[in-house]
Short mmCIF file of C-alpha atoms in Angstrom, two decimals:
data_model
loop_
_atom_site.label_atom_id
_atom_site.label_comp_id
_atom_site.label_asym_id
_atom_site.label_seq_id
_atom_site.Cartn_x
_atom_site.Cartn_y
_atom_site.Cartn_z
CA MET A 1 9.73 -12.17 11.49
CA SER A 2 7.21 -11.13 9.17
CA ALA A 3 7.25 -12.95 8.30
CA SER A 4 8.03 -13.40 7.76
CA GLY A 5 8.08 -14.29 12.14
CA GLY A 6 6.69 -17.57 11.26
CA SER A 7 5.45 -21.01 12.40
CA PRO A 8 7.37 -23.84 13.52
CA VAL A 9 6.80 -25.50 10.23
CA PHE A 10 6.54 -22.56 7.94
CA GLY A 11 9.75 -20.51 8.33
CA ARG A 12 8.98 -17.45 10.19
CA PRO A 13 9.48 -17.44 14.11
CA ARG A 14 6.89 -17.06 16.66
CA ARG A 15 6.37 -18.52 20.16
CA ALA A 16 4.74 -21.96 19.94
CA ARG A 17 3.24 -24.40 22.10
CA PRO A 18 3.86 -28.28 21.72
CA VAL A 19 0.14 -28.64 21.20
CA HIS A 20 0.63 -27.17 17.76
CA LEU A 21 2.39 -30.18 16.37
CA LEU A 22 -0.53 -32.18 15.52
CA PRO A 23 -2.28 -29.57 13.40
CA ALA A 24 0.84 -29.05 11.71
CA LEU A 25 1.62 -32.47 10.87
CA GLY A 26 -1.94 -32.73 9.58
CA LEU A 27 -1.43 -29.66 7.38
CA ALA A 28 1.69 -31.23 6.24
CA ALA A 29 -0.01 -34.51 5.31
CA ALA A 30 -2.75 -32.71 3.47
CA LEU A 31 -0.50 -30.42 1.47
CA ALA A 32 1.72 -33.59 0.66
CA LEU A 33 -0.91 -34.76 -1.84
CA THR A 34 -0.50 -31.96 -3.87
CA ALA A 35 3.30 -31.08 -3.26
CA ALA A 36 5.65 -31.23 -6.21
CA SER A 37 9.29 -31.96 -5.45
CA PRO A 38 11.53 -29.27 -6.44
CA ALA A 39 14.27 -30.22 -9.23
CA ALA A 40 17.50 -31.18 -7.64
CA ALA A 41 20.27 -28.44 -8.38
CA ALA A 42 23.68 -29.97 -9.85
CA PRO A 43 26.12 -30.34 -7.22
CA ALA A 44 27.87 -27.19 -6.36
CA ALA A 45 31.70 -27.01 -7.22
CA GLU A 46 34.51 -25.00 -6.30
CA PRO A 47 34.98 -22.02 -8.49
CA ALA A 48 36.95 -22.53 -11.84
CA ALA A 49 40.65 -21.32 -12.00
CA GLY A 50 40.53 -17.65 -12.58
CA ARG A 51 36.80 -17.32 -11.83
CA PRO A 52 35.86 -15.33 -8.65
CA ALA A 53 34.18 -17.04 -5.73
CA THR A 54 31.64 -14.32 -5.34
CA ALA A 55 30.00 -11.60 -7.78
CA LYS A 56 29.42 -7.99 -6.69
CA PHE A 57 25.98 -7.03 -6.50
CA PRO A 58 25.22 -4.92 -9.55
CA PRO A 59 24.37 -1.11 -9.84
CA GLY A 60 20.69 -0.71 -9.32
CA PHE A 61 20.12 -3.71 -7.21
CA LEU A 62 17.24 -3.44 -5.00
CA TRP A 63 18.36 -3.24 -1.13
CA GLY A 64 15.37 -2.87 1.27
CA VAL A 65 13.98 -3.14 4.68
CA ALA A 66 10.82 -4.85 5.53
CA THR A 67 7.99 -4.78 7.92
CA SER A 68 4.25 -5.24 7.96
CA GLY A 69 1.28 -3.10 8.95
CA PHE A 70 -0.12 -5.15 11.63
CA GLN A 71 2.91 -6.14 13.21
CA SER A 72 4.26 -2.53 13.39
CA GLU A 73 1.59 0.06 13.08
CA GLY A 74 -0.38 -0.30 16.30
CA SER A 75 -3.79 1.55 17.20
CA PHE A 76 -5.08 -1.41 14.90
CA PRO A 77 -8.72 -1.71 13.96
CA ASP A 78 -10.91 -4.98 14.52
CA SER A 79 -9.32 -7.84 12.65
CA ASN A 80 -8.78 -11.53 12.85
CA TRP A 81 -5.38 -10.79 14.35
CA THR A 82 -6.64 -8.37 16.86
CA ARG A 83 -9.27 -10.90 17.99
CA TYR A 84 -6.57 -13.73 18.35
CA ALA A 85 -4.42 -11.64 20.38
CA ASP A 86 -7.35 -10.37 22.58
CA ARG A 87 -8.34 -14.05 23.46
CA LYS A 88 -4.83 -15.39 23.47
CA ALA A 89 -5.16 -17.92 20.83
CA GLY A 90 -2.50 -20.62 20.22
CA GLY A 91 1.03 -18.84 20.45
CA VAL A 92 -0.11 -15.70 21.82
CA THR A 93 1.94 -14.75 24.94
CA ASP A 94 1.97 -10.93 24.94
CA PRO A 95 -1.12 -8.32 24.39
CA TYR A 96 -0.54 -6.45 20.76
CA GLY A 97 -0.92 -3.15 22.68
CA ASN A 98 0.27 -0.34 20.45
CA SER A 99 3.03 -2.42 18.89
CA VAL A 100 6.05 -0.03 17.96
CA ASP A 101 3.65 2.64 16.94
CA PHE A 102 4.84 3.00 13.26
CA ARG A 103 1.41 4.38 12.44
CA HIS A 104 2.49 7.70 14.13
CA ARG A 105 6.28 7.35 13.57
CA TYR A 106 6.78 6.37 10.06
CA PRO A 107 8.41 9.74 9.05
CA SER A 108 11.32 9.04 11.37
CA ASP A 109 11.44 5.29 10.57
CA LEU A 110 11.64 5.97 6.86
CA LYS A 111 14.71 8.18 7.47
CA LEU A 112 16.29 5.38 9.52
CA ALA A 113 15.63 3.18 6.40
CA ARG A 114 17.00 5.76 4.17
CA GLY A 115 20.04 6.32 6.24
CA LEU A 116 21.17 2.68 5.60
CA GLY A 117 21.23 3.43 2.05
CA ALA A 118 18.11 1.44 1.41
CA ASN A 119 16.14 1.93 -1.85
CA VAL A 120 13.22 -0.39 -1.26
CA PHE A 121 10.85 -0.24 1.93
CA ARG A 122 8.53 -3.10 2.18
CA THR A 123 5.16 -2.82 4.29
CA SER A 124 1.62 -4.04 3.73
CA VAL A 125 -1.41 -1.78 3.08
CA GLU A 126 -3.75 -3.31 5.51
CA TRP A 127 -7.56 -4.09 4.56
CA SER A 128 -8.61 -3.92 7.93
CA ARG A 129 -7.64 -0.34 8.13
CA VAL A 130 -8.79 0.65 4.68
CA GLU A 131 -12.19 -0.87 5.01
CA PRO A 132 -13.00 -1.37 8.65
CA ARG A 133 -16.57 -2.03 7.73
CA ARG A 134 -17.83 -3.52 4.45
CA GLY A 135 -18.38 -0.88 1.91
CA PHE A 136 -16.84 2.08 4.16
CA ARG A 137 -13.34 3.08 3.26
CA ASP A 138 -11.84 5.21 6.06
CA PRO A 139 -10.50 8.49 4.69
CA LYS A 140 -7.99 8.81 7.56
CA ALA A 141 -6.60 5.50 6.86
CA ILE A 142 -6.31 6.15 3.04
CA ALA A 143 -4.82 9.53 3.86
CA TYR A 144 -2.14 7.64 6.13
CA TYR A 145 -1.17 5.12 3.46
CA ASP A 146 -1.18 8.09 0.87
CA ASP A 147 1.31 9.80 2.83
CA LEU A 148 3.43 6.56 3.68
CA VAL A 149 3.77 5.93 -0.06
CA ARG A 150 4.40 9.54 -0.88
CA ARG A 151 7.23 9.75 1.74
CA ILE A 152 8.87 6.47 0.75
CA LYS A 153 9.25 7.59 -2.62
CA ALA A 154 10.56 11.13 -1.52
CA ALA A 155 13.06 9.42 0.60
CA GLY A 156 14.42 7.90 -2.72
CA MET A 157 13.10 4.50 -2.03
CA ARG A 158 10.59 2.16 -3.92
CA PRO A 159 7.59 0.73 -2.22
CA MET A 160 6.86 -2.94 -2.10
CA LEU A 161 3.44 -3.30 -1.00
CA THR A 162 2.16 -6.41 0.34
CA LEU A 163 -1.89 -6.80 -0.14
CA ASP A 164 -2.25 -9.61 2.48
CA HIS A 165 0.03 -10.20 5.39
CA TRP A 166 -2.21 -12.54 7.02
CA VAL A 167 -4.45 -10.01 8.36
CA TYR A 168 -8.20 -9.43 7.33
CA PRO A 169 -11.04 -7.26 8.69
CA GLY A 170 -13.27 -8.31 11.65
CA TRP A 171 -16.16 -8.30 9.24
CA VAL A 172 -14.53 -10.72 6.87
CA ALA A 173 -13.76 -13.06 9.93
CA ASP A 174 -17.67 -12.84 10.89
CA GLN A 175 -18.40 -14.01 7.37
CA GLY A 176 -16.35 -17.05 7.79
CA GLY A 177 -13.07 -15.85 6.24
CA TRP A 178 -11.63 -17.66 3.58
CA ASP A 179 -14.40 -20.47 4.32
CA ASN A 180 -16.71 -18.10 2.44
CA PRO A 181 -16.52 -17.73 -1.49
CA ARG A 182 -17.47 -14.30 -1.00
CA THR A 183 -14.30 -13.40 0.76
CA ARG A 184 -12.24 -13.89 -2.56
CA ASP A 185 -14.43 -11.19 -4.45
CA ASP A 186 -14.25 -8.78 -1.30
CA TRP A 187 -10.55 -9.35 -1.41
CA LEU A 188 -9.97 -8.63 -5.11
CA ARG A 189 -12.23 -5.56 -4.78
CA ASN A 190 -10.22 -4.17 -2.02
CA ALA A 191 -6.82 -5.13 -3.80
CA ARG A 192 -7.97 -3.29 -7.07
CA PHE A 193 -8.83 -0.25 -5.19
CA VAL A 194 -5.32 -0.22 -3.61
CA VAL A 195 -3.61 -0.82 -6.82
CA ASP A 196 -5.45 1.66 -8.76
CA ARG A 197 -4.65 4.12 -5.96
CA TYR A 198 -0.80 3.56 -6.17
CA LYS A 199 -0.32 2.41 -9.75
CA ARG A 200 2.42 4.13 -11.91
CA GLN A 201 4.62 4.72 -8.78
CA GLY A 202 6.97 1.90 -9.21
CA VAL A 203 5.51 -0.26 -6.63
CA VAL A 204 6.65 -4.05 -6.39
CA TRP A 205 3.54 -5.95 -5.39
CA ILE A 206 3.22 -8.89 -3.14
CA THR A 207 -0.07 -10.39 -3.11
CA PHE A 208 -0.02 -13.04 -0.33
CA ASN A 209 2.68 -12.95 2.13
CA GLU A 210 4.04 -16.63 2.70
CA ALA A 211 0.95 -18.52 1.93
CA SER A 212 2.02 -21.69 3.67
CA ALA A 213 2.36 -19.85 7.04
CA TYR A 214 -0.75 -17.79 6.25
CA VAL A 215 -2.59 -21.32 6.09
CA TYR A 216 -0.65 -22.62 9.34
CA LYS A 217 -1.74 -19.36 11.16
CA GLU A 218 -5.23 -19.87 10.64
CA LEU A 219 -5.25 -23.43 11.08
CA THR A 220 -3.72 -22.90 14.79
CA ALA A 221 -4.97 -19.65 15.84
CA ARG A 222 -8.65 -19.55 14.27
CA PRO A 223 -8.38 -22.54 14.30
CA MET A 224 -9.65 -24.63 11.15
CA ASP A 225 -10.25 -28.39 10.37
CA LEU A 226 -8.38 -29.72 7.58
CA GLY A 227 -11.17 -29.45 5.03
CA GLN A 228 -11.10 -25.66 5.93
CA MET A 229 -7.65 -25.67 5.36
CA MET A 230 -7.68 -27.00 1.91
CA ARG A 231 -10.58 -24.74 0.92
CA MET A 232 -8.45 -21.89 2.12
CA ARG A 233 -5.59 -23.06 0.18
CA ASP A 234 -7.35 -23.39 -3.08
CA ALA A 235 -9.08 -20.00 -2.46
CA LEU A 236 -5.42 -18.54 -2.04
CA VAL A 237 -4.37 -20.09 -5.45
CA ARG A 238 -7.48 -18.71 -7.33
CA THR A 239 -7.25 -15.40 -5.64
CA HIS A 240 -3.46 -14.84 -6.51
CA ARG A 241 -4.08 -15.93 -10.16
CA ALA A 242 -6.85 -13.32 -10.56
CA ALA A 243 -4.96 -10.73 -8.63
CA TYR A 244 -1.91 -11.25 -10.82
CA ASP A 245 -4.11 -10.48 -13.89
CA MET A 246 -5.90 -7.72 -12.37
CA ILE A 247 -2.48 -5.90 -11.29
CA HIS A 248 -0.91 -6.16 -14.65
CA ALA A 249 -4.09 -4.66 -16.25
CA VAL A 250 -4.19 -1.74 -13.68
CA ASP A 251 -0.49 -1.09 -13.16
CA PRO A 252 1.18 -2.40 -16.38
CA GLY A 253 4.87 -3.29 -16.17
CA ALA A 254 4.73 -3.36 -12.29
CA PRO A 255 6.36 -6.72 -10.90
CA VAL A 256 4.14 -9.11 -9.07
CA SER A 257 4.74 -12.18 -6.82
CA SER A 258 3.93 -13.93 -3.60
CA ASN A 259 6.86 -14.58 -1.47
CA VAL A 260 7.51 -18.40 -0.34
CA ALA A 261 8.36 -19.28 3.25
CA TYR A 262 11.46 -21.51 3.05
CA GLY A 263 10.89 -24.19 5.51
CA SER A 264 14.02 -26.45 5.70
CA PRO A 265 13.25 -30.25 5.23
CA VAL A 266 10.22 -30.56 3.42
CA ASN A 267 9.95 -27.35 1.57
CA GLY A 268 8.18 -29.09 -1.28
CA ILE A 269 5.16 -29.37 0.99
CA PHE A 270 5.01 -25.64 1.81
CA ASP A 271 5.51 -24.77 -1.85
CA ALA A 272 2.17 -26.56 -2.26
CA ALA A 273 0.05 -23.91 -0.47
CA LEU A 274 0.36 -21.83 -3.50
CA PHE A 275 3.66 -21.53 -5.19
CA ASN A 276 3.51 -24.75 -7.05
CA GLU A 277 0.08 -23.76 -8.80
CA VAL A 278 1.16 -20.01 -9.58
CA THR A 279 4.58 -20.34 -11.16
CA ASP A 280 3.11 -18.98 -14.45
CA LYS A 281 1.70 -15.97 -12.48
CA LEU A 282 4.96 -14.82 -10.99
CA ASP A 283 7.38 -12.04 -12.27
CA PHE A 284 10.11 -12.80 -9.84
CA ILE A 285 10.69 -15.61 -7.25
CA GLY A 286 10.28 -14.02 -3.74
CA ILE A 287 11.87 -16.18 -1.13
CA ASP A 288 12.12 -15.68 2.62
CA TYR A 289 14.95 -17.50 4.39
CA TYR A 290 15.68 -17.52 8.10
CA TYR A 291 17.03 -21.04 8.96
CA GLY A 292 18.24 -24.49 7.47
CA ALA A 293 19.61 -27.57 8.92
CA ASN A 294 22.50 -30.12 8.13
CA LEU A 295 23.79 -33.15 9.77
CA GLN A 296 26.28 -31.18 11.94
CA ASN A 297 23.40 -28.54 12.93
CA GLY A 298 20.15 -30.13 14.11
CA THR A 299 19.37 -26.95 16.07
CA ALA A 300 16.47 -26.26 13.74
CA ALA A 301 14.29 -28.49 15.96
CA TYR A 302 13.97 -25.52 18.46
CA ALA A 303 11.54 -24.10 16.03
CA LEU A 304 9.07 -26.73 17.24
CA MET A 305 9.27 -24.99 20.85
CA GLY A 306 9.14 -21.49 19.27
CA GLU A 307 12.85 -20.74 20.57
CA PHE A 308 14.02 -19.67 17.34
CA TRP A 309 16.99 -17.78 19.12
CA LYS A 310 18.48 -20.96 19.96
CA ILE A 311 18.78 -22.16 16.47
CA ASP A 312 22.29 -22.01 14.92
CA PRO A 313 21.92 -20.20 11.58
CA GLU A 314 23.13 -22.22 8.32
CA PRO A 315 24.07 -19.20 6.17
CA GLU A 316 25.34 -21.53 3.35
CA GLY A 317 21.66 -23.23 3.10
CA LEU A 318 20.66 -19.84 1.39
CA TYR A 319 23.11 -20.64 -1.28
CA TYR A 320 21.55 -24.08 -2.06
CA VAL A 321 18.11 -22.66 -1.84
CA LEU A 322 18.73 -19.82 -4.51
CA ARG A 323 20.21 -22.46 -6.75
CA ASN A 324 17.36 -24.85 -6.46
CA TYR A 325 14.59 -22.22 -6.99
CA GLN A 326 16.66 -20.64 -10.04
CA ARG A 327 16.80 -24.09 -11.42
CA ARG A 328 13.16 -24.58 -11.30
CA LEU A 329 12.47 -21.21 -12.72
CA PRO A 330 15.56 -20.33 -14.71
CA ASN A 331 13.90 -17.26 -16.53
CA LEU A 332 12.78 -15.45 -13.49
CA PRO A 333 14.95 -13.37 -11.38
CA ILE A 334 15.12 -13.88 -7.33
CA TYR A 335 14.17 -11.52 -4.71
CA ILE A 336 14.97 -12.33 -1.04
CA VAL A 337 11.88 -10.51 0.24
CA GLU A 338 12.86 -11.56 3.95
CA ASN A 339 16.03 -12.45 5.81
CA GLY A 340 17.01 -12.04 9.35
CA MET A 341 17.91 -13.45 12.84
CA SER A 342 16.00 -13.40 16.14
CA THR A 343 17.41 -12.93 19.48
CA ASP A 344 16.13 -13.49 22.76
CA ASP A 345 14.47 -10.28 23.96
CA GLY A 346 17.42 -8.48 22.38
CA LYS A 347 20.05 -10.19 24.60
CA PRO A 348 23.13 -11.34 22.80
CA ARG A 349 23.39 -14.99 21.51
CA GLN A 350 25.30 -17.14 23.92
CA ASP A 351 27.57 -18.39 21.04
CA GLY A 352 28.66 -14.83 20.31
CA TYR A 353 27.33 -14.85 16.80
CA THR A 354 25.84 -11.31 16.20
CA ARG A 355 23.45 -9.93 13.84
CA SER A 356 26.14 -8.09 11.91
CA ASP A 357 28.13 -11.62 11.57
CA HIS A 358 24.62 -13.29 10.48
CA LEU A 359 24.16 -10.44 7.76
CA ARG A 360 27.52 -10.58 6.31
CA ASP A 361 27.58 -14.34 6.03
CA HIS A 362 24.19 -14.44 4.29
CA VAL A 363 25.33 -11.77 1.76
CA TYR A 364 28.58 -13.80 1.00
CA TRP A 365 26.44 -16.76 0.00
CA ILE A 366 24.23 -14.53 -1.94
CA GLN A 367 27.18 -13.52 -3.85
CA ARG A 368 28.51 -16.89 -4.09
CA ALA A 369 25.37 -18.04 -5.76
CA MET A 370 25.45 -14.83 -8.26
CA ALA A 371 28.88 -16.02 -9.14
CA ASP A 372 27.45 -19.36 -10.10
CA GLY A 373 24.79 -17.68 -12.44
CA VAL A 374 21.78 -17.10 -10.03
CA LYS A 375 19.95 -13.84 -11.32
CA MET A 376 19.36 -11.70 -7.99
CA MET A 377 16.98 -8.94 -8.33
CA GLY A 378 16.74 -7.56 -4.51
CA TYR A 379 17.28 -8.20 -0.85
CA ASN A 380 15.18 -7.07 2.15
CA TYR A 381 16.49 -7.38 5.57
CA TRP A 382 13.62 -8.40 8.21
CA SER A 383 13.03 -5.98 9.94
CA LEU A 384 13.76 -2.26 10.31
CA THR A 385 12.59 -2.44 13.85
CA ASP A 386 11.46 -5.11 16.13
CA ASN A 387 7.94 -5.46 15.97
CA TYR A 388 4.91 -7.81 17.14
CA GLU A 389 5.75 -11.39 16.14
CA TRP A 390 2.29 -12.98 15.90
CA GLY A 391 1.71 -13.12 19.57
CA SER A 392 5.11 -12.01 21.21
CA TYR A 393 7.64 -9.17 21.54
CA ARG A 394 10.36 -11.87 22.58
CA PRO A 395 11.69 -12.72 19.44
CA ARG A 396 13.78 -9.54 18.28
CA PHE A 397 14.68 -9.02 14.64
CA GLY A 398 15.27 -5.44 14.23
CA LEU A 399 18.23 -3.60 12.87
CA TYR A 400 17.01 -1.18 15.29
CA THR A 401 15.50 -2.59 18.62
CA VAL A 402 12.65 -1.50 20.60
CA ASP A 403 11.47 -2.51 23.90
CA ALA A 404 7.64 -2.49 23.20
CA LEU A 405 6.56 -3.76 26.67
CA THR A 406 8.80 -1.71 28.81
CA ASP A 407 9.89 1.46 27.12
CA PRO A 408 6.76 3.91 26.74
CA SER A 409 8.92 6.13 24.63
CA LEU A 410 9.45 3.31 22.14
CA ALA A 411 12.83 4.35 21.28
CA ARG A 412 14.55 3.05 18.19
CA ARG A 413 18.14 1.85 19.30
CA PRO A 414 20.63 0.65 16.35
CA THR A 415 22.06 -2.85 16.76
CA ASP A 416 25.57 -3.69 15.38
CA ALA A 417 24.16 -4.54 12.10
CA VAL A 418 23.20 -0.89 11.16
CA PRO A 419 26.66 0.19 10.19
CA THR A 420 27.14 -3.34 8.68
CA TYR A 421 24.31 -3.08 6.30
CA ARG A 422 25.15 0.48 5.44
CA SER A 423 28.51 -0.59 4.43
CA ILE A 424 27.31 -3.74 2.48
CA ILE A 425 24.85 -1.19 0.36
CA ALA A 426 27.66 1.27 -0.14
CA ASN A 427 30.09 -1.19 -1.23
CA ARG A 428 27.93 -3.68 -3.34
CA GLY A 429 28.39 -6.64 -1.16
CA VAL A 430 31.08 -7.98 1.35
CA PRO A 431 34.75 -7.36 0.48
CA ALA A 432 36.55 -9.64 -1.79
CA GLY A 433 38.11 -12.60 0.27
CA TYR A 434 35.61 -12.42 2.99
CA VAL A 435 35.49 -15.57 5.04
CA PRO A 436 32.05 -16.42 6.64
CA VAL A 437 32.20 -16.52 10.66
CA ARG A 438 29.95 -19.68 10.37
CA LYS A 439 31.73 -22.16 8.82
CA PRO A 440 29.49 -24.43 6.30
CA GLY A 441 28.09 -27.76 7.71
CA TRP A 442 28.28 -31.34 6.12
CA CYS A 443 25.37 -32.67 4.54
CA SER A 444 22.87 -29.69 4.05
CA ILE A 445 19.26 -30.77 4.08
CA GLU A 446 18.92 -27.87 1.52
CA ASP A 447 20.74 -29.74 -1.14
CA PRO A 448 21.76 -33.23 -0.07
CA VAL A 449 23.00 -34.28 -3.51
CA ALA A 450 25.49 -31.62 -3.62
CA THR A 451 26.35 -31.76 -0.08
CA CYS A 452 26.41 -35.52 0.98
CA LEU A 453 27.30 -36.96 -2.11
CA GLY A 454 29.14 -34.08 -3.92
CA THR A 455 31.50 -31.44 -2.87
CA THR A 456 30.67 -28.83 -0.19
CA PRO A 457 31.32 -25.52 -1.37
CA THR A 458 33.72 -23.63 1.23
CA PRO A 459 34.99 -20.20 1.31
CA PRO A 460 38.40 -19.69 -0.15
CA ALA A 461 41.63 -20.60 1.43
CA ALA A 462 41.06 -18.87 4.88
CA TYR A 463 39.29 -21.87 6.39
CA ARG A 464 41.98 -24.06 5.15
CA ARG A 465 44.51 -22.03 6.85
CA ALA A 466 42.45 -21.95 10.13
CA GLU A 467 42.31 -25.85 9.95
#
């Protein structure tokens, strides 16, 4: 995930070691001091007579694919994460190498994205590449990003640009990273340069990708103590708030957000990393959703061991998550910035559940939420291709799979989800009457009031016929 590939606590898969549980628990305890409990959604009821269970996606809906610069570009300059990879910091099992070489293959990768029918392409403009030394902006790097944005637009897609996807230059690491108050000013100076360069081009801006996972990664890979962690958290909050105002001044009308990593049972704690403090500085709610849990499905525990491919997905959990966030901020639309499924080194899941099944099931539950009044703005699949998942190439999330460690050609091979996503985009969702492959479980952690004490929403008739 970018992502969104994440931590065992913060929503995006990566290879983890059990030793990381103590820092994770410490982080959870510290953030809990400032966590705000999300408002409970009203119990989800069956559709009223005559009302459809699902809604079609509207014309102009934003369909996208997502990636990040560091994870996909290769040939990466000195940064905190090239250093973590080189010294095999916590969770790192594979060398970074050249990743999937998006840096040189982006023209053909953009054609793959457009071939799906996507109208949004998300990536990050990497500070480490733009400003590899303090005060020096690399003209070759700038030319690369200029051409990337130009080609995204020429392909009929809208750029979604992330300003910080957990990576900062080596010289920032040398000055203490987010420990140093100067980093905030340096970050904002670089961000203003990037925003000014790509203003008036229809960009959707993301300031910090998954702030909670960003803090967790630094806590475990750098590492930090809890005092440093809290300083980083405060710096991210202040920096996002300043960046939001700056972007609206430089690129008026451009939507701005910071996507939240949905992290199953204690998501209120993760939201305390940034989201709770910036709800007045968001133009849409950005959500990354990969897995959930219910009392019939406790496989989310595999996240603690970094074995995300062993988790049984909970597609209906996305329905509850969308309703809960919409209830908290009813005036904002929701954009699913990342959603996808990990497989083990590209091998089929043992239960036979495919990437195509996973995609259809999640889209169904989005349509169900829309029918219940959730205002959806867009959806990005994570990711277009497999890439470097924060220390490992083993978790595979790509619509197109790439054998980064064993195939020198780095060939992009389509998975079964490629025609599925193309069909979903073309038909504005799954067909009426679609029945998810994965049956909803009882008593979801995502909304216990609705699902343990109320009525669990179920797909129409077909499940009852099968029972």
